Short mmCIF file of C-alpha atoms in Angstrom, two decimals:
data_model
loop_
_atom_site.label_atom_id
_atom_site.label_comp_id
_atom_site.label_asym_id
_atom_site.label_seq_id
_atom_site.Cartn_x
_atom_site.Cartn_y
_atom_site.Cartn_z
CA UNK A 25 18.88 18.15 7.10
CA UNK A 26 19.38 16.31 3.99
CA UNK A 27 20.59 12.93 4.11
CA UNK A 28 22.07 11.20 1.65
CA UNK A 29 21.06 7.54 -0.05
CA UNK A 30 22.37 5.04 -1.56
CA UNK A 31 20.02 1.78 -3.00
CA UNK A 32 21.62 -0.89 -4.36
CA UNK A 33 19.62 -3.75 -6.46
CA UNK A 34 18.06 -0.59 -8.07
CA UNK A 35 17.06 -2.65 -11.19
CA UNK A 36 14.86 -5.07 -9.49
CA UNK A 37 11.39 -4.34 -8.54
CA UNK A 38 11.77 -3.52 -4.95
CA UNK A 39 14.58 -1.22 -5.57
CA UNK A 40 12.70 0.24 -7.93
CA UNK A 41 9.43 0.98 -5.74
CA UNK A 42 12.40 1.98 -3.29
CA UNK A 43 13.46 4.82 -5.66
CA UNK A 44 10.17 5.84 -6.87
CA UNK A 45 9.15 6.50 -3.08
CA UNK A 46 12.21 8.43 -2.20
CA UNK A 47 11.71 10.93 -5.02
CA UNK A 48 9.07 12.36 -3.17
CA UNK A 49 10.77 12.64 0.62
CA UNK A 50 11.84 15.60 1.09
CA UNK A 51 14.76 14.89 3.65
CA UNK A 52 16.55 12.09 1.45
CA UNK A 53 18.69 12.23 -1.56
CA UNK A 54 19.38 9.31 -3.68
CA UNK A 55 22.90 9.83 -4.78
CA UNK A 56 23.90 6.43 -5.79
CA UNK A 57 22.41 3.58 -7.51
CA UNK A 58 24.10 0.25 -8.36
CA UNK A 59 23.43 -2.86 -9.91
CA UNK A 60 24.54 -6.41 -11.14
CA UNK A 61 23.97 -7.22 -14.67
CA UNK A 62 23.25 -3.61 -15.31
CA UNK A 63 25.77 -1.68 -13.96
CA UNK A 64 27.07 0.57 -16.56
CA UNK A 65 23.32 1.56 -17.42
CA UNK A 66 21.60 4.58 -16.84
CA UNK A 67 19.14 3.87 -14.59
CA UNK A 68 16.21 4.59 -16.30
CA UNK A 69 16.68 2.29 -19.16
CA UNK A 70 16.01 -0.37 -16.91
CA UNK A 71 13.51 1.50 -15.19
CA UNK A 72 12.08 3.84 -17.26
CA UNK A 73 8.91 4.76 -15.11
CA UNK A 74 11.74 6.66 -12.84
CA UNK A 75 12.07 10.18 -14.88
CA UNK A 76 13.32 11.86 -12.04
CA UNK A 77 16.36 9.94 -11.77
CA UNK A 78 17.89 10.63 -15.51
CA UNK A 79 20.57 11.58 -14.34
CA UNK A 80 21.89 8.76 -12.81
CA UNK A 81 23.91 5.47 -13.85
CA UNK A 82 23.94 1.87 -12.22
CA UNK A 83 27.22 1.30 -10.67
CA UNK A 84 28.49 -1.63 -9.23
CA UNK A 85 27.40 -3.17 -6.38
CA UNK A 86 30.53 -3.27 -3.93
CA UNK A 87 30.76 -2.06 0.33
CA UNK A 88 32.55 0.96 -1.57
CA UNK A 89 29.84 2.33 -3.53
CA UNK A 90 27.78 1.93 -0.93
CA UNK A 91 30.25 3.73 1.66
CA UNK A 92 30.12 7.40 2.79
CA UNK A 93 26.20 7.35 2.72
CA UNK A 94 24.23 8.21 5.68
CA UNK A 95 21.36 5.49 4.48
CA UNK A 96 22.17 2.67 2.56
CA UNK A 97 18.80 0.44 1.20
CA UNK A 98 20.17 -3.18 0.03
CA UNK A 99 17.81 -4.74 -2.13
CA UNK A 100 19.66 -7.45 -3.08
CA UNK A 101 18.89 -11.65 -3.23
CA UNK A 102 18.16 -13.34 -0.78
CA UNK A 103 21.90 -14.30 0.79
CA UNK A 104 23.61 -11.36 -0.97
CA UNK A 105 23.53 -8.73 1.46
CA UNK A 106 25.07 -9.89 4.67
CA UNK A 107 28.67 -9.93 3.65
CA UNK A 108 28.50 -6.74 2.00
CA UNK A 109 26.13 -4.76 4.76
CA UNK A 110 29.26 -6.23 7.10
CA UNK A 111 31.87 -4.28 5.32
CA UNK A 112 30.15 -0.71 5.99
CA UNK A 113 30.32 1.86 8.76
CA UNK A 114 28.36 1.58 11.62
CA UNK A 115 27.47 5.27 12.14
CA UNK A 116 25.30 4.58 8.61
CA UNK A 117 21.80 3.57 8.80
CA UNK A 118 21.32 0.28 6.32
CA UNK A 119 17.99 -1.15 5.69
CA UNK A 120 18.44 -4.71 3.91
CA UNK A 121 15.70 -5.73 1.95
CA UNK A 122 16.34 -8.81 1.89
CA UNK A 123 16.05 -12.02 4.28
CA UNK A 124 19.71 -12.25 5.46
CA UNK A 125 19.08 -10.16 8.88
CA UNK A 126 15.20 -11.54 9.69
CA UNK A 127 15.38 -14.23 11.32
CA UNK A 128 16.64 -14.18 15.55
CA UNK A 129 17.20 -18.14 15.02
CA UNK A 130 20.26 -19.61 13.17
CA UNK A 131 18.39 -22.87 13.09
CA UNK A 132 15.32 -21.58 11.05
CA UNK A 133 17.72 -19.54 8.79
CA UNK A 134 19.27 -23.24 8.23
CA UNK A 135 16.40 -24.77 8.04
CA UNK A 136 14.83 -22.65 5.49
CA UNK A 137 17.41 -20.84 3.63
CA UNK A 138 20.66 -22.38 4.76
CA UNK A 139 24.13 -20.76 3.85
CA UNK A 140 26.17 -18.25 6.27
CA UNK A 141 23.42 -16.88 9.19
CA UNK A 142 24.54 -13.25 9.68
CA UNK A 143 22.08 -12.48 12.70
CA UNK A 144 18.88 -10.66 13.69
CA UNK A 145 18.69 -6.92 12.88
CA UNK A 146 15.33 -4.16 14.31
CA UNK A 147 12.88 -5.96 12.76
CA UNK A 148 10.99 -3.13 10.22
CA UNK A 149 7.08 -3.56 10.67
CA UNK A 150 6.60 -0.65 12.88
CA UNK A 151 2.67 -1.08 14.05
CA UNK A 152 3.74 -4.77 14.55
CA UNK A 153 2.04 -5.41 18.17
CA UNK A 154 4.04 -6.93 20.64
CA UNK A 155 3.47 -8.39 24.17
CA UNK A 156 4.46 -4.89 25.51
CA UNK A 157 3.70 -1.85 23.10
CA UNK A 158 4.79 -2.47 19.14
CA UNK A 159 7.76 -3.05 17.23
CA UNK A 160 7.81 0.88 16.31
CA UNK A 161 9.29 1.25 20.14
CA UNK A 162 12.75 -0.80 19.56
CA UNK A 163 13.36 1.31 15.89
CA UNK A 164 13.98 4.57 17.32
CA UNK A 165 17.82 5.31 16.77
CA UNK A 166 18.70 2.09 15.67
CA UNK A 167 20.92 1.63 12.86
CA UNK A 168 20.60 -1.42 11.33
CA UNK A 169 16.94 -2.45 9.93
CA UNK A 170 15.70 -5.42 8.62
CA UNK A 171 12.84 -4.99 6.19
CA UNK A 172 10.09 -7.40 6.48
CA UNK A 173 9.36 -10.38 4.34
CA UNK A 174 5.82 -9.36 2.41
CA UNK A 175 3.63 -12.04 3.44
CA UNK A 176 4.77 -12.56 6.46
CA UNK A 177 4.23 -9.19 7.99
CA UNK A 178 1.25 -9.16 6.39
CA UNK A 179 -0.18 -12.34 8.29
CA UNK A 180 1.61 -11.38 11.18
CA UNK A 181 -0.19 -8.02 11.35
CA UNK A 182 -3.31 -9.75 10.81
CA UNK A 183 -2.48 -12.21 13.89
CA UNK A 184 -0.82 -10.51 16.47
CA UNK A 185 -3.77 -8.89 18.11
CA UNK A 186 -5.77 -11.45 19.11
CA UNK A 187 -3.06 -13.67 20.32
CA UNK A 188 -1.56 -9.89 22.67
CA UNK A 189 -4.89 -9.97 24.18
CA UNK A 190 -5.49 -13.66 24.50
CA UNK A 191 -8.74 -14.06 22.74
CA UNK A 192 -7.39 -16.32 19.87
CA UNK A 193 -5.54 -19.65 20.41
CA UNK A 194 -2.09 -19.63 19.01
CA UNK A 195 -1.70 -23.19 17.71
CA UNK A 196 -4.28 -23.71 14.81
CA UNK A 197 -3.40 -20.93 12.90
CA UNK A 198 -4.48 -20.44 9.02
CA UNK A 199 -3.68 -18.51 6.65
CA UNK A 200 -4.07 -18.78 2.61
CA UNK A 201 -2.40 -15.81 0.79
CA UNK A 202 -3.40 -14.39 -3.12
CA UNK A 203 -0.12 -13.03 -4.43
CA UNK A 204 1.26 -11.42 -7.03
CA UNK A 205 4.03 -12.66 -9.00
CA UNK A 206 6.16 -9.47 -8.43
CA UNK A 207 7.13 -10.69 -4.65
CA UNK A 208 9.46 -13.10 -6.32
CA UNK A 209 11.15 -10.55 -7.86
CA UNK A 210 12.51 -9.54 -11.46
CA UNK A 211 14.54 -12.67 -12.48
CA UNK A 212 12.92 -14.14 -15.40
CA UNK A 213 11.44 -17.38 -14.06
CA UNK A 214 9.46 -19.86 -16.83
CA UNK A 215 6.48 -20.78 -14.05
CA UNK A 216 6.29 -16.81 -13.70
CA UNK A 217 5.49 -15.93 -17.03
CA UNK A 218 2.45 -14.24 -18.38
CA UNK A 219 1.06 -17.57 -20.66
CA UNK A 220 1.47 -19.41 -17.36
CA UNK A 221 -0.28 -17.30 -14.42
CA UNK A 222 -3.07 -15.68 -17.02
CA UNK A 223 -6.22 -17.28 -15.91
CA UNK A 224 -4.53 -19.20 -13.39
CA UNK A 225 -4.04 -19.80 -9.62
CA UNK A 226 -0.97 -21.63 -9.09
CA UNK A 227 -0.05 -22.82 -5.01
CA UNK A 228 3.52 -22.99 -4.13
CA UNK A 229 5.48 -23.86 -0.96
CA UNK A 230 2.55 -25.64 -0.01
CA UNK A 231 3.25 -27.90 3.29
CA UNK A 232 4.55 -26.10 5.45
CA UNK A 233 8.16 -25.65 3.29
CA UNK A 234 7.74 -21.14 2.77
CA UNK A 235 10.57 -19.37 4.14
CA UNK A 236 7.98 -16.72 5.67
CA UNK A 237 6.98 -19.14 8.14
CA UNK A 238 9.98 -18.77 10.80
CA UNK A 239 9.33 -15.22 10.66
CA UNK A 240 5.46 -15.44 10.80
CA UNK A 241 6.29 -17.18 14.64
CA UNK A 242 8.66 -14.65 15.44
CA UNK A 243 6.83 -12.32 15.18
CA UNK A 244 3.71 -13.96 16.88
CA UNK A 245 6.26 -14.93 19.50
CA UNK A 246 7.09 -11.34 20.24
CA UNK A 247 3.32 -10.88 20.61
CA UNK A 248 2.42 -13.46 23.18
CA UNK A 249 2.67 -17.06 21.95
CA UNK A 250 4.75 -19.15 23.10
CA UNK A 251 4.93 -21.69 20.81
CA UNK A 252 2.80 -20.84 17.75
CA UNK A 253 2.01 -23.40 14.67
CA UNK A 254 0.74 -21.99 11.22
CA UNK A 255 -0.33 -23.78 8.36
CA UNK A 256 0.65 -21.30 5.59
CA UNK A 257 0.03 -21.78 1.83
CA UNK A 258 0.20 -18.76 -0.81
CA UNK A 259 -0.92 -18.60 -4.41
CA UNK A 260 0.04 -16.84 -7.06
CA UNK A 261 -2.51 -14.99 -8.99
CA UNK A 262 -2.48 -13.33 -12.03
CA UNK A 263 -2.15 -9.19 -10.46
CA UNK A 264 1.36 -7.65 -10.85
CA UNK A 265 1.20 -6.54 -6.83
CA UNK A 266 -0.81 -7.46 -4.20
CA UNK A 267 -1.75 -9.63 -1.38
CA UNK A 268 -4.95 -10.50 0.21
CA UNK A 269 -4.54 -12.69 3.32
CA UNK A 270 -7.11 -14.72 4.49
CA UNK A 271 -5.86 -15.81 8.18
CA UNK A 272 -7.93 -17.82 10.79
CA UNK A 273 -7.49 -18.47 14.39
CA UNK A 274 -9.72 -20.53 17.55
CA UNK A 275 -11.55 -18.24 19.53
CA UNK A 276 -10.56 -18.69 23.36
CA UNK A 277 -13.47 -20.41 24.82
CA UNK A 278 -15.83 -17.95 26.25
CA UNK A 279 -14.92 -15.00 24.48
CA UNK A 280 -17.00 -12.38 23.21
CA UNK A 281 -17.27 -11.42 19.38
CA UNK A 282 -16.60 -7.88 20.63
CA UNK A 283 -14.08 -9.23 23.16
CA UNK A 284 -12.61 -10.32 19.53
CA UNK A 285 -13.01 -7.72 17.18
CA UNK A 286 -11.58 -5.28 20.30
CA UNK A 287 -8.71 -6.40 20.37
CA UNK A 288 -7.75 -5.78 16.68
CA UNK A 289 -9.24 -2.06 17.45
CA UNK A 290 -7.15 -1.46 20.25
CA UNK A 291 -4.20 -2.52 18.15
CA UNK A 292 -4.09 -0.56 15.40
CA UNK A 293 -6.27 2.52 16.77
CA UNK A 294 -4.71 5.70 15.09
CA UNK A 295 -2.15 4.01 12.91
CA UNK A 296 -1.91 5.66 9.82
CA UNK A 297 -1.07 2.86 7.87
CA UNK A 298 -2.76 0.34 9.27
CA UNK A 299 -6.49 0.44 9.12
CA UNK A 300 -9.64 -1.50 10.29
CA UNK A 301 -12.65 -1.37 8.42
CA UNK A 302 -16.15 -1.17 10.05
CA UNK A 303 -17.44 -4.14 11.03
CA UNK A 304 -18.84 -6.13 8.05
CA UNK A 305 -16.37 -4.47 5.40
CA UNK A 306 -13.49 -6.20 3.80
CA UNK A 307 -10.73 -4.77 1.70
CA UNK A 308 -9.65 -5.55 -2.18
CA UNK A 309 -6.03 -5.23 -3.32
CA UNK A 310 -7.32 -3.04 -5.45
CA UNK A 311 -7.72 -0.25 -2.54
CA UNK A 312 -4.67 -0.15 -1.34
CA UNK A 313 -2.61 -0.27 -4.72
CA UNK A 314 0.75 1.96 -4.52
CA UNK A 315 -0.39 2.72 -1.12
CA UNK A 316 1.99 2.04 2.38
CA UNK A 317 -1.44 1.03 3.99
CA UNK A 318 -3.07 -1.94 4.79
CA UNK A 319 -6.04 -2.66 5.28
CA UNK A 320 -7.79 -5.19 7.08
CA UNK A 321 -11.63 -6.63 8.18
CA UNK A 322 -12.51 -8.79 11.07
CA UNK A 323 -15.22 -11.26 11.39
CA UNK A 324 -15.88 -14.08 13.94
CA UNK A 325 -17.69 -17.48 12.61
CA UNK A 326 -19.37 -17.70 15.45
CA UNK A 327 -20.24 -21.79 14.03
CA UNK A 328 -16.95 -22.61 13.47
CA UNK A 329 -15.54 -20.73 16.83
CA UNK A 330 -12.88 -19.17 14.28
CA UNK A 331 -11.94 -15.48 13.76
CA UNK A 332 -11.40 -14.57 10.24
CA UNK A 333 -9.30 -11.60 9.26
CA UNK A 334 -8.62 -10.33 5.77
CA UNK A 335 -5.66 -8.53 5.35
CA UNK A 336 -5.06 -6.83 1.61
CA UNK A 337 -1.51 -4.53 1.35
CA UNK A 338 0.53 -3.65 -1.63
CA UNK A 339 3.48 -6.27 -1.71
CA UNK A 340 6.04 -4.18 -3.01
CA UNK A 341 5.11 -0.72 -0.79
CA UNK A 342 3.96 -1.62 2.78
CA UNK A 343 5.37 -5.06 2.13
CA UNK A 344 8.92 -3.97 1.68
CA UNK A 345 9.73 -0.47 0.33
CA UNK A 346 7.16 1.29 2.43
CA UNK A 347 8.07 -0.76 5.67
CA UNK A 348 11.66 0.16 5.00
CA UNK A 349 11.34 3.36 4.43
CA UNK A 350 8.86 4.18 7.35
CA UNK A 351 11.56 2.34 9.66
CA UNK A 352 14.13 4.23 8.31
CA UNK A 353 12.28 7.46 8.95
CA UNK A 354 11.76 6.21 12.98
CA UNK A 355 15.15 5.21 12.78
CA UNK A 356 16.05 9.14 11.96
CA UNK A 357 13.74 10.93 14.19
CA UNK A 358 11.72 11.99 11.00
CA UNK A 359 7.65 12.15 10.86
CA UNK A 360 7.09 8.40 10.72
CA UNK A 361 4.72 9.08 7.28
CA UNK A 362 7.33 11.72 5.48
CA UNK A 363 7.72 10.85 1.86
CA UNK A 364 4.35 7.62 2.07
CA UNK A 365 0.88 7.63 0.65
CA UNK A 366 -1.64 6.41 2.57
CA UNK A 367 -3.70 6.65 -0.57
CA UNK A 368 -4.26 3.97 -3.33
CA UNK A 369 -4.47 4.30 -7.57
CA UNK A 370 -7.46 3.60 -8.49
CA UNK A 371 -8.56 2.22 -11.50
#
């Protein structure tokens, strides 16, 4: 069965890794692409690395267009998809992109977005461990999905085993994130701009004050804490894609360096696109570059009674596109993987 797609923000970045993903699935059809500046463009002068898709113009981005699809992707700001995902059908599947359909909690949306709160959606990080099996469980048939925010599935993957099995205390949590600029999407930006990020490492939302962090505890909540606290801090570096989380937890009292690095193999034993290096190997951004896949090392400072796990993924694929589209397959009955590398580019 072919089904058919629609993607709307298909001129920004993660509509566009969106698009150049579904070219190769074999069981969807992008039919309709829309925009806001650009409607009225074809779509591949705005993005020209998509030569499959010649033959299609931006249109406008309305609950219209987007009607009549079976799968609707909204990649749109931040805010911008919750009144139009509630004008379609509910027999179609719609993945949003975006934050408005993250967060269970109307008082972190509040707190850290504000605006209208539109509620929680099937939260899209499939291998995401939970207290009782993983998140890939409650996407089955489902038909509204809400993509993950980049960095925090990415921490939250890192995380969530050792708090599930109770070797890692949930309240000192650390983690220091190198990003790439392209997470904050295509709108020209001056502190985004090549002369400033070249041979630079700029902080942001430093003090606690990133939207990711609401859904960081969610998630971790899902997977056993109770009440979890993370300091969280990313930086931008100068690397179009890419992020390589650095995330640090306390070691339970008593337990076992292989108590510790066990429970990150139980977790993610035969996932495709999650991956645990051999002990004493750590992953580059480089590796996993175009890739759905992340990959991750484990090592316990056995001085500082800390875990350390490094988590590299490729913001724009397993951090959003990827995720959605792997949901989106679950969400269908399809082979979780159809249409996703596992593999990198390399150089």
């Amino acid at each position: 069965m072919t089904y058919s797609v629609a993607v709307s923000g298909a001129s920004g970045y993660a509509g566009g890794e969106i698009l150049r993903l579904l070219a190769d699935h074999p069981e969807f059809e992008v039919r309709t692409v829309t925009a806001h500046q650009n409607a009225g463009q074809p779509l591949v002068q705005v993005q020209p690395h998509l030569r499959s898709y010649t033959h299609l113009t931006l249109q406008e981005t309305s609950a219209a267009t987007l009607s009549g699809h079976d799968l609707v992707f909204l990649a749109l700001p931040h805010g911008a998809s919750g009144a139009v995902a509630a004008e379609l059908a509910d027999d179609a599947l719609v993945i949003d992109c975006g934050a408005d359909h993250r967060l269970e909690s109307a008082a972190d949306w509040a707190a850290f977005y504000g605006g209208d709160f539109h509620g929680a959606w099937t939260y899209g990080v499939p291998e995401l461990p939970r207290l009782s099996g993983t998140q890939r469980d409650r996407l089955a048939k489902t038909r509204r999905i809400a993509a993950p925010g980049c960095n925090a599935s990415t921490v939250a993957l890192s995380l969530a085993p050792g708090i599930r099995a109770g070797v890692v205390e949930p309240t000192d949590l650390v983690s220091v994130l190198a990003v790439g600029p392209s997470g904050a999407g295509k709108s020209a930006k001056t502190h985004l701009l090549a002369s400033e990020i070249l041979g630079s490492a700029n902080p942001y939302a430093v003090g606690g004050t990133h939207r990711h962090i609401p859904e960081i505890q969610q998630a971790l909540r899902w997977a056993g804490a109770a009440a979890p606290t993370i300091s969280f801090t990313p930086v931008i570096v100068p690397m179009s894609r890419g992020i390589l989380a650095t995330s640090t937890a306390r070691i339970v009292p008593g337990t076992s360096a292989a108590a510790v690095r066990a429970a990150w193999e139980d977790a993610y034993a035969g996932e495709r696109f999650v991956q645990l290096l051999p002990e004493g190997q750590f992953p580059r951004t480089a590796d996993v570059l175009g890739a759905n896949t992340a990959l991750m090392g484990v090592a316990v400072d056995e001085a500082a009674g800390r875990v350390v796990v490094v988590t590299a993924v490729d913001n724009l694929v397993k951090g959003t596109a990827g995720a959605a589209i792997q949901s989106a397959n679950l969400a269908l009955g399809l082979a979780e993987s159809t249409g996703l590398p596992v593999n990198g580019v390399a150089p």
